[in-house]
Amino acid sequence: MIVKVLGPGCANCVTLEKRTRQALTDLGLDAHVEKVTDYAQIAAYGVMTTPGLVVDEQVVLQGRVPTVAALGELLGAAARP
Amino acid sequence: MTLVDHVPTTRRGQGGALLAASVAWVVAYRVNGPVWDALLYDLLGLDPAARLTGSLRFFAYDTVKITLLLVGIVFVVTVLRSYMSVERTRALLGGRREGVGNVMAAGLGVVTPFCSCSAVPAFIGFVAAGIPIGVTLSFLIASPMVNEVAIGLLLTLFGWKVTAIYIGAGLTIAVVAGWVLGRLGVERWVEPFVFETRLRGEVVDPARGLTLAERLQTGVEEVGTILRRIWPYLLVGIGLGAVIHGWVPTDFFTRYAGADDVFGVLVAVGIGVPLYSNAAGVMPLVETLHDKGVPMGTLLAFMMAVVALSLPELVLLRRVLRPPLLAAYVGVVATGIVAVGYLFNALLA
């Protein structure tokens, strides 16, 4: 699965990326994590409040940074078909 | 393990934690003054009339006071605001004409959780959804200008009258500035990629479906983020306030920057625009300058100039706004702030 962290590089975006990687490691999921910093691309996902999280081209989260545990639930649910 | 992980998950636990935190906050706020008095004057035997001691007490007392106020205000506002979102605001603004739209956008700019780091994607998202540029700009101006931290601090330090003036003036500037910029036909000064952006995917509303525990967690986390980000500005602001408090004669500003002084407001805005700080960092300065006789209109103009126009935000907005529009944006907002300063110096004097 491909996970994208949307954000121009603010503190929240860095935190979200860190926690996402942590959650993926905890789940034992093999995912490719990408950072999207281009504003046009971020906006094209319909995300207006950064940071945003996209799993396999689906926006699953935006505008806040959940805890690692909450992110794990979110990513776990998205990983199951 | 951080503080955030300790937010209780049961209703009862949350109630208990909130009650305990509130009591601790009130006690700390109440004993702040007496503790420093006892420590500095009784225990260390310092002279209360000495300049250095006065400055020292101001610094210690204000650091604790402003930090406590900041923690309380940011927590409460973040939890309340977690029920609003930029997505909801955009839906509310959709299809509104200019005029009504500007007024609504300014009002929503105050209550919507928004960080200037999101200014660019929000601008694109609004414009791509068909919201007029002037209306979008009203939102972007009101959001930093009528700042919730400034509201809370003004309310505790200067009372409801000054606070109401601040909110009213900020909203008026946002409405008028957005409307004027919209009238100028500024579409040609917006970077073309904004209009080419097509929105895809479903909109996820960050405000929906959160549990109370998650909202409280967001509040605790935001307090930490804000304090980590602004403590240097806070200390510099309080330090300057302490120096002015102890060393500048009381009638100094009355003589050089009084209400009848023509250039006072212009100078204040001129200093405030390039200065990059935030409401919490500016407030200790505003407090002491007020004690030393600087009129409230000048101080409100100074504060608005500092928080509403900042270089980092302008650099961000440059991604979507061409230089002529960016210059017009700064010009219209600065003019509004100057007008507010003069108006209130005349009214409050």
XYZ file of N, CA and C in Angstrom, chain B residues 233-343:
333
model
N 9.295 34.236 21.921
C 8.616 35.517 21.703
C 8.026 36.033 23.009
N 7.491 35.098 23.771
C 6.883 35.425 25.053
C 7.918 36.044 25.984
N 9.089 35.396 26.108
C 10.123 35.887 27.024
C 10.671 37.235 26.560
N 10.871 37.398 25.243
C 11.351 38.682 24.726
C 10.319 39.773 25.022
N 9.043 39.473 24.770
C 7.968 40.441 25.017
C 7.901 40.839 26.477
N 7.953 39.850 27.374
C 7.862 40.154 28.800
C 9.129 40.876 29.263
N 10.290 40.480 28.708
C 11.551 41.142 29.044
C 11.508 42.624 28.686
N 11.059 42.928 27.478
C 10.933 44.325 27.046
C 9.942 45.064 27.941
N 8.824 44.372 28.235
C 7.816 44.958 29.115
C 8.416 45.290 30.479
N 9.236 44.376 31.011
C 9.845 44.569 32.331
C 10.805 45.754 32.322
N 11.589 45.885 31.256
C 12.540 46.996 31.161
C 11.784 48.327 31.115
N 10.744 48.374 30.258
C 9.955 49.608 30.146
C 9.272 49.913 31.481
N 8.772 48.852 32.125
C 8.074 48.995 33.397
C 8.968 49.667 34.438
N 10.227 49.251 34.499
C 11.115 49.742 35.548
C 11.845 51.028 35.195
N 12.159 51.222 33.909
C 13.134 52.256 33.566
C 12.599 53.428 32.772
N 11.413 53.273 32.175
C 10.889 54.396 31.393
C 9.969 55.236 32.282
N 10.221 56.567 32.362
C 9.392 57.418 33.213
C 7.923 57.394 32.776
N 7.040 57.556 33.744
C 5.612 57.396 33.494
C 5.073 58.348 32.424
N 5.592 59.562 32.403
C 5.003 60.517 31.460
C 5.738 60.555 30.121
N 6.695 59.618 29.943
C 7.515 59.626 28.730
C 6.669 59.493 27.464
N 5.814 58.465 27.461
C 5.019 58.202 26.258
C 3.875 59.198 26.122
N 3.355 59.658 27.256
C 2.295 60.656 27.191
C 2.829 61.888 26.460
N 4.113 62.173 26.698
C 4.703 63.348 26.077
C 5.010 63.094 24.597
N 5.494 61.860 24.306
C 5.965 61.631 22.937
C 5.011 60.830 22.054
N 4.043 60.133 22.665
C 3.126 59.330 21.846
C 1.707 59.401 22.372
N 1.315 60.551 22.850
C -0.016 60.727 23.425
C -1.107 60.684 22.364
N -2.361 60.777 22.805
C -3.499 60.662 21.890
C -3.526 61.787 20.863
N -2.985 62.964 21.244
C -3.033 64.086 20.314
C -1.831 64.076 19.368
N -0.977 63.062 19.521
C 0.181 62.980 18.647
C -0.237 62.401 17.299
N 0.083 63.138 16.221
C -0.406 62.758 14.897
C 0.259 61.482 14.389
N 1.525 61.287 14.722
C 2.264 60.190 14.102
C 2.284 58.898 14.925
N 1.743 58.963 16.145
C 1.813 57.806 17.047
C 1.346 56.509 16.404
N 0.141 56.536 15.804
C -0.440 55.327 15.221
C 0.386 54.858 14.021
N 0.792 55.822 13.173
C 1.596 55.461 11.990
C 2.887 54.780 12.399
N 3.556 55.346 13.410
C 4.801 54.758 13.897
C 4.538 53.357 14.442
N 3.443 53.206 15.217
C 3.113 51.909 15.817
C 2.892 50.848 14.744
N 2.147 51.202 13.686
C 1.881 50.240 12.613
C 3.167 49.979 11.822
N 3.948 51.027 11.610
C 5.221 50.884 10.897
C 6.174 49.939 11.609
N 6.159 49.988 12.948
C 7.012 49.070 13.718
C 6.384 47.678 13.733
N 5.047 47.647 13.839
C 4.346 46.380 14.033
C 4.341 45.463 12.821
N 4.242 46.025 11.609
C 4.124 45.175 10.416
C 5.345 44.263 10.204
N 6.577 44.805 10.205
C 7.714 43.899 9.999
C 8.020 43.036 11.217
N 7.519 43.430 12.381
C 7.796 42.672 13.596
C 7.022 41.361 13.564
N 7.715 40.269 13.768
C 7.036 38.980 13.736
C 6.965 38.411 15.140
N 5.780 38.448 15.699
C 5.579 37.849 17.008
C 4.165 37.326 17.024
N 3.570 37.207 18.183
C 2.191 36.756 18.248
C 1.506 37.456 19.391
N 0.213 37.238 19.512
C -0.587 37.973 20.485
C -0.012 37.850 21.897
N 0.398 36.625 22.266
C 0.887 36.407 23.621
C 2.204 37.134 23.867
N 3.036 37.243 22.836
C 4.310 37.925 22.983
C 4.151 39.437 23.052
N 3.094 39.939 22.394
C 2.900 41.389 22.323
C 2.201 41.915 23.577
N 1.351 41.050 24.183
C 0.480 41.538 25.254
C 1.210 42.151 26.450
N 2.336 41.555 26.935
C 3.030 42.187 28.058
C 3.512 43.595 27.719
N 3.923 43.785 26.469
C 4.355 45.109 26.012
C 3.185 46.076 26.021
N 2.056 45.614 25.457
C 0.854 46.447 25.396
C 0.447 46.869 26.806
N 0.540 45.907 27.735
C 0.155 46.148 29.122
C 1.001 47.272 29.742
N 2.339 47.165 29.605
C 3.193 48.194 30.219
C 3.073 49.528 29.503
N 3.017 49.476 28.164
C 2.923 50.731 27.416
C 1.642 51.474 27.784
N 0.572 50.705 28.054
C -0.683 51.312 28.469
C -0.517 52.004 29.823
N 0.189 51.324 30.751
C 0.470 51.916 32.065
C 1.262 53.211 31.929
N 2.116 53.260 30.896
C 2.985 54.429 30.735
C 2.318 55.508 29.877
N 1.041 55.359 29.604
C 0.310 56.451 28.969
C 0.156 56.395 27.457
N 0.522 55.261 26.813
C 0.265 55.164 25.376
C -1.230 54.901 25.187
N -1.917 55.663 24.322
C -3.367 55.484 24.173
C -3.737 54.132 23.574
N -4.930 53.642 23.941
C -5.373 52.290 23.571
C -5.479 52.110 22.057
N -5.922 53.128 21.327
C -6.046 53.001 19.869
C -4.697 52.697 19.234
N -3.668 53.398 19.680
C -2.316 53.170 19.166
C -1.873 51.743 19.470
N -2.183 51.276 20.685
C -1.756 49.937 21.096
C -2.498 48.847 20.324
N -3.822 49.044 20.122
C -4.584 48.056 19.352
C -4.045 47.985 17.919
N -3.722 49.163 17.351
C -3.189 49.199 15.991
C -1.853 48.458 15.934
N -1.019 48.667 16.946
C 0.277 47.997 17.020
C 0.096 46.476 17.072
N -0.814 46.046 17.954
C -1.035 44.614 18.114
C -1.590 43.981 16.840
N -2.556 44.648 16.224
C -3.139 44.116 14.987
C -2.085 44.024 13.884
N -1.225 45.048 13.806
C -0.198 45.039 12.770
C 0.757 43.868 12.973
N 1.079 43.579 14.246
C 1.999 42.471 14.520
C 1.371 41.133 14.157
N 0.105 40.911 14.589
C -0.469 39.573 14.396
C -1.089 39.366 13.012
N -1.587 40.436 12.377
C -2.322 40.229 11.118
C -1.389 40.167 9.910
N -0.324 40.934 9.936
C 0.574 40.946 8.786
C 1.947 40.441 9.228
N 2.336 39.288 8.719
C 3.656 38.792 9.076
C 4.370 38.322 7.821
N 5.670 38.502 7.824
C 6.459 38.146 6.649
C 6.316 36.668 6.269
N 6.414 35.722 7.231
C 6.275 34.313 6.846
C 4.958 34.015 6.137
N 3.865 34.657 6.612
C 2.584 34.387 5.981
C 2.539 34.975 4.570
N 3.162 36.155 4.409
C 3.175 36.777 3.086
C 3.981 35.931 2.098
N 5.076 35.342 2.595
C 5.890 34.473 1.740
C 5.052 33.284 1.265
N 4.238 32.733 2.205
C 3.355 31.620 1.835
C 2.324 32.063 0.805
N 1.683 33.211 1.066
C 0.616 33.672 0.171
C 1.142 34.021 -1.222
N 2.445 34.341 -1.300
C 3.050 34.666 -2.595
C 2.915 33.494 -3.583
N 2.772 32.269 -3.033
C 2.604 31.098 -3.904
C 1.334 31.186 -4.737
N 0.313 31.859 -4.198
C -0.955 31.934 -4.928
C -1.301 33.344 -5.393
N -0.721 34.367 -4.754
C -1.041 35.742 -5.119
C 0.160 36.383 -5.806
N -0.091 37.042 -6.944
C 0.999 37.759 -7.610
C 1.357 39.018 -6.829
N 2.598 39.542 -7.012
C 3.046 40.712 -6.238
C 2.071 41.890 -6.189
N 1.410 42.293 -7.301
C 0.505 43.444 -7.183
C -0.626 43.201 -6.182
N -1.182 41.972 -6.188
C -2.276 41.659 -5.278
C -1.762 41.559 -3.842
N -0.565 40.992 -3.705
C 0.032 40.874 -2.378
C 0.260 42.265 -1.792
N 0.764 43.192 -2.638
C 1.001 44.567 -2.192
C -0.323 45.236 -1.836
N -1.353 45.010 -2.661
C -2.665 45.592 -2.383
C -3.218 45.045 -1.069
N -3.007 43.758 -0.837
C -3.451 43.088 0.392
C -2.838 43.759 1.618
N -1.495 43.909 1.580
C -0.803 44.543 2.701
C -1.269 45.992 2.852
N -1.379 46.699 1.717
C -1.766 48.108 1.753
C -3.147 48.309 2.346
N -4.131 47.531 1.884
C -5.502 47.695 2.350
C -5.623 47.343 3.832
N -4.989 46.236 4.241
C -5.082 45.829 5.647
C -4.375 46.848 6.548
N -3.173 47.297 6.146
C -2.434 48.270 6.961
C -3.208 49.584 7.080
N -3.813 50.029 5.976
C -4.610 51.252 6.005
C -5.774 51.108 6.981
N -6.430 49.947 6.933
C -7.543 49.683 7.855
C -7.091 49.755 9.303
N -5.925 49.174 9.585
C -5.419 49.159 10.959
C -5.097 50.583 11.440
N -4.484 51.373 10.554
C -4.170 52.769 10.898
C -5.465 53.536 11.190
N -6.477 53.328 10.338
C -7.757 54.018 10.527
C -8.363 53.659 11.873
N -8.321 52.365 12.222
C -8.863 51.915 13.503
C -8.123 52.589 14.665
N -6.805 52.674 14.551
C -6.002 53.311 15.597
C -6.426 54.746 15.844
N -6.532 55.529 14.765
C -6.913 56.936 14.920
C -8.328 57.080 15.454
N -9.235 56.242 14.920
C -10.629 56.304 15.327
C -10.752 56.089 16.839
